[in-house]
Amino acid sequence: MKVQRRYVRNHIVVGIMDKRTGVPRERLVEDILNGQLFESIRRISRQLRPWWRRMLSLKSIQGFAIYECLPDHAYHRSIELGHRTEPILTEFYHDYSRRNVLAELRWLPWIQEHFNQGDSNPDKRCYALQLVLRWSITKITVYGLTPMLLSLAIGF
């Protein structure tokens, strides 16, 4: 039987910021097993963006950002990324998108320390991981070329 190390009451808030209202759609993930952080983020991203929205949208998750959660005041605030934070989030997204299991082990303690300030209470002020949606070149190319190729194939 494999024993997995668990950090005491770790948690992460994952959300997608609505551009029109500025209010995020978010989910709280608690008690993440070591080595299950990326899978938890993927599961939450699927909950925040149902399959039909992921398939029909020309946008996809292209990076991570940070916003601040103030649960006591029911308020969220975008955070400007500093010169040190931006490369770290880029590396975090790179490991997430490449499904790098070995690198995943170092991110859970980092999130607990920097996002939650080491606190295990999700009702206190914390930072949340924002899923950044951008135009997907692959989807635009596929959705743009498919009708043209079908018209050429059917037309001849």
mmCIF file of C-alpha atoms in Angstrom:
data_model
loop_
_atom_site.group_PDB
_atom_site.id
_atom_site.type_symbol
_atom_site.label_atom_id
_atom_site.label_comp_id
_atom_site.label_asym_id
_atom_site.label_seq_id
_atom_site.Cartn_x
_atom_site.Cartn_y
_atom_site.Cartn_z
ATOM 1 C CA MET A 1 0.000 0.000 0.000
ATOM 2 C CA LYS A 2 1.410 3.354 -1.031
ATOM 3 C CA VAL A 3 1.280 6.063 1.613
ATOM 4 C CA GLN A 4 0.896 9.585 0.298
ATOM 5 C CA ARG A 5 2.124 12.497 2.322
ATOM 6 C CA ARG A 6 -0.529 15.076 3.043
ATOM 7 C CA TYR A 7 0.039 18.643 4.121
ATOM 8 C CA VAL A 8 -2.120 19.751 7.002
ATOM 9 C CA ARG A 9 -5.315 21.270 5.625
ATOM 10 C CA ASN A 10 -3.802 22.731 2.504
ATOM 11 C CA HIS A 11 -6.107 24.459 0.060
ATOM 12 C CA ILE A 12 -6.158 26.480 -3.112
ATOM 13 C CA VAL A 13 -8.821 28.653 -4.678
ATOM 14 C CA VAL A 14 -8.978 28.380 -8.479
ATOM 15 C CA GLY A 15 -11.064 30.782 -10.532
ATOM 16 C CA ILE A 16 -11.760 32.398 -13.876
ATOM 17 C CA MET A 17 -12.276 36.158 -13.793
ATOM 18 C CA ASP A 18 -15.328 37.437 -15.674
ATOM 19 C CA LYS A 19 -14.124 40.322 -17.853
ATOM 20 C CA ARG A 20 -17.487 42.137 -17.825
ATOM 21 C CA THR A 21 -18.301 42.031 -14.120
ATOM 22 C CA GLY A 22 -14.865 41.528 -12.577
ATOM 23 C CA VAL A 23 -16.312 38.808 -10.347
ATOM 24 C CA PRO A 24 -14.597 35.425 -10.587
ATOM 25 C CA ARG A 25 -16.251 32.050 -10.885
ATOM 26 C CA GLU A 26 -14.188 30.084 -8.424
ATOM 27 C CA ARG A 27 -13.918 26.821 -6.542
ATOM 28 C CA LEU A 28 -12.105 25.914 -3.350
ATOM 29 C CA VAL A 29 -10.047 22.714 -3.303
ATOM 30 C CA GLU A 30 -9.144 21.450 0.166
ATOM 31 C CA ASP A 31 -6.925 18.658 1.493
ATOM 32 C CA ILE A 32 -4.922 18.076 -1.673
ATOM 33 C CA LEU A 33 -2.764 14.968 -1.650
ATOM 34 C CA ASN A 34 0.886 15.420 -2.512
ATOM 35 C CA GLY A 35 1.192 14.772 -6.245
ATOM 36 C CA GLN A 36 -2.473 15.582 -6.955
ATOM 37 C CA LEU A 37 -2.253 19.368 -7.268
ATOM 38 C CA PHE A 38 -2.298 19.527 -11.071
ATOM 39 C CA GLU A 39 -5.107 16.981 -11.308
ATOM 40 C CA SER A 40 -7.119 19.051 -8.820
ATOM 41 C CA ILE A 41 -6.586 22.193 -10.913
ATOM 42 C CA ARG A 42 -7.611 20.324 -14.083
ATOM 43 C CA ARG A 43 -10.754 18.988 -12.388
ATOM 44 C CA ILE A 44 -11.713 22.480 -11.217
ATOM 45 C CA SER A 45 -11.053 23.955 -14.665
ATOM 46 C CA ARG A 46 -13.424 21.365 -16.143
ATOM 47 C CA GLN A 47 -16.064 22.357 -13.576
ATOM 48 C CA LEU A 48 -15.622 26.055 -14.307
ATOM 49 C CA ARG A 49 -15.717 25.497 -18.073
ATOM 50 C CA PRO A 50 -18.119 22.673 -19.051
ATOM 51 C CA TRP A 51 -17.261 20.445 -22.019
ATOM 52 C CA TRP A 52 -19.531 22.303 -24.449
ATOM 53 C CA ARG A 53 -17.940 25.631 -23.549
ATOM 54 C CA ARG A 54 -14.417 24.219 -23.902
ATOM 55 C CA MET A 55 -15.264 22.735 -27.302
ATOM 56 C CA LEU A 56 -17.157 25.689 -28.795
ATOM 57 C CA SER A 57 -14.994 28.498 -27.454
ATOM 58 C CA LEU A 58 -12.020 29.777 -29.418
ATOM 59 C CA LYS A 59 -10.255 30.451 -26.125
ATOM 60 C CA SER A 60 -8.366 28.052 -23.905
ATOM 61 C CA ILE A 61 -6.326 28.207 -20.716
ATOM 62 C CA GLN A 62 -3.005 29.758 -21.670
ATOM 63 C CA GLY A 63 -1.532 30.754 -18.326
ATOM 64 C CA PHE A 64 -1.985 31.580 -14.665
ATOM 65 C CA ALA A 65 -2.382 34.839 -12.784
ATOM 66 C CA ILE A 66 -3.193 35.784 -9.204
ATOM 67 C CA TYR A 67 -6.085 37.607 -7.606
ATOM 68 C CA GLU A 68 -6.791 38.297 -3.967
ATOM 69 C CA CYS A 69 -9.792 36.815 -2.139
ATOM 70 C CA LEU A 70 -11.246 38.687 0.797
ATOM 71 C CA PRO A 71 -13.967 36.261 2.003
ATOM 72 C CA ASP A 72 -14.958 38.408 4.985
ATOM 73 C CA HIS A 73 -15.952 41.246 2.661
ATOM 74 C CA ALA A 74 -17.043 39.092 -0.330
ATOM 75 C CA TYR A 75 -14.582 41.042 -2.434
ATOM 76 C CA HIS A 76 -11.952 40.092 -5.024
ATOM 77 C CA ARG A 77 -9.100 42.208 -6.280
ATOM 78 C CA SER A 78 -6.748 41.686 -9.226
ATOM 79 C CA ILE A 79 -3.060 41.703 -8.389
ATOM 80 C CA GLU A 80 -0.396 43.273 -10.575
ATOM 81 C CA LEU A 81 2.356 40.709 -11.034
ATOM 82 C CA GLY A 82 5.861 41.785 -10.111
ATOM 83 C CA HIS A 83 9.071 40.987 -11.936
ATOM 84 C CA ARG A 84 9.728 38.021 -9.643
ATOM 85 C CA THR A 85 6.188 36.621 -9.593
ATOM 86 C CA GLU A 86 5.530 36.504 -13.327
ATOM 87 C CA PRO A 87 8.367 34.056 -14.202
ATOM 88 C CA ILE A 88 7.361 31.828 -11.283
ATOM 89 C CA LEU A 89 3.762 31.623 -12.517
ATOM 90 C CA THR A 90 5.041 30.977 -16.045
ATOM 91 C CA GLU A 91 7.131 28.090 -14.746
ATOM 92 C CA PHE A 92 4.152 26.824 -12.728
ATOM 93 C CA TYR A 93 1.944 26.872 -15.852
ATOM 94 C CA HIS A 94 4.699 25.197 -17.890
ATOM 95 C CA ASP A 95 4.907 22.322 -15.380
ATOM 96 C CA TYR A 96 1.093 22.126 -15.276
ATOM 97 C CA SER A 97 0.677 22.027 -19.053
ATOM 98 C CA ARG A 98 3.499 19.485 -19.535
ATOM 99 C CA ARG A 99 2.124 17.259 -16.739
ATOM 100 C CA ASN A 100 5.508 17.249 -15.032
ATOM 101 C CA VAL A 101 4.896 14.923 -12.067
ATOM 102 C CA LEU A 102 8.289 15.425 -10.438
ATOM 103 C CA ALA A 103 7.998 19.207 -10.524
ATOM 104 C CA GLU A 104 4.459 18.977 -9.175
ATOM 105 C CA LEU A 105 5.739 17.861 -5.772
ATOM 106 C CA ARG A 106 7.395 21.215 -5.091
ATOM 107 C CA TRP A 107 4.404 23.375 -5.998
ATOM 108 C CA LEU A 108 1.993 22.329 -3.248
ATOM 109 C CA PRO A 109 4.212 23.601 -0.389
ATOM 110 C CA TRP A 110 4.943 26.747 -2.411
ATOM 111 C CA ILE A 111 1.230 27.444 -2.867
ATOM 112 C CA GLN A 112 0.526 26.821 0.798
ATOM 113 C CA GLU A 113 3.293 29.220 1.806
ATOM 114 C CA HIS A 114 2.807 32.029 -0.726
ATOM 115 C CA PHE A 115 -0.902 31.913 -1.574
ATOM 116 C CA ASN A 116 -2.214 31.066 1.902
ATOM 117 C CA GLN A 117 0.633 32.533 4.000
ATOM 118 C CA GLY A 118 0.936 29.107 5.641
ATOM 119 C CA ASP A 119 -2.578 29.353 7.081
ATOM 120 C CA SER A 120 -4.884 26.368 6.780
ATOM 121 C CA ASN A 121 -8.126 28.335 7.190
ATOM 122 C CA PRO A 122 -9.805 28.965 3.803
ATOM 123 C CA ASP A 123 -12.108 31.606 5.329
ATOM 124 C CA LYS A 124 -9.253 34.067 5.748
ATOM 125 C CA ARG A 125 -7.755 36.398 3.169
ATOM 126 C CA CYS A 126 -5.694 34.528 0.595
ATOM 127 C CA TYR A 127 -4.532 34.642 -2.981
ATOM 128 C CA ALA A 128 -6.268 32.612 -5.655
ATOM 129 C CA LEU A 129 -4.970 31.041 -8.834
ATOM 130 C CA GLN A 130 -6.620 32.632 -11.843
ATOM 131 C CA LEU A 131 -6.929 30.604 -15.027
ATOM 132 C CA VAL A 132 -6.085 32.991 -17.861
ATOM 133 C CA LEU A 133 -8.087 32.437 -21.049
ATOM 134 C CA ARG A 134 -6.565 33.570 -24.328
ATOM 135 C CA TRP A 135 -7.235 32.984 -27.999
ATOM 136 C CA SER A 136 -6.138 29.508 -29.043
ATOM 137 C CA ILE A 137 -4.286 29.557 -32.358
ATOM 138 C CA THR A 138 -4.872 25.816 -32.746
ATOM 139 C CA LYS A 139 -8.650 26.126 -32.346
ATOM 140 C CA ILE A 140 -8.849 29.138 -34.641
ATOM 141 C CA THR A 141 -6.863 27.293 -37.302
ATOM 142 C CA VAL A 142 -8.867 24.066 -37.018
ATOM 143 C CA TYR A 143 -12.263 25.799 -36.873
ATOM 144 C CA GLY A 144 -11.279 28.127 -39.708
ATOM 145 C CA LEU A 145 -9.816 25.506 -42.046
ATOM 146 C CA THR A 146 -12.405 22.761 -41.485
ATOM 147 C CA PRO A 147 -15.258 24.441 -43.439
ATOM 148 C CA MET A 148 -12.878 25.400 -46.236
ATOM 149 C CA LEU A 149 -11.453 21.881 -46.543
ATOM 150 C CA LEU A 150 -14.936 20.343 -46.396
ATOM 151 C CA SER A 151 -16.167 22.673 -49.140
ATOM 152 C CA LEU A 152 -13.190 21.732 -51.299
ATOM 153 C CA ALA A 153 -13.696 18.003 -50.662
ATOM 154 C CA ILE A 154 -17.452 18.067 -51.259
ATOM 155 C CA GLY A 155 -17.224 20.525 -54.145
ATOM 156 C CA PHE A 156 -15.021 18.260 -56.244
#
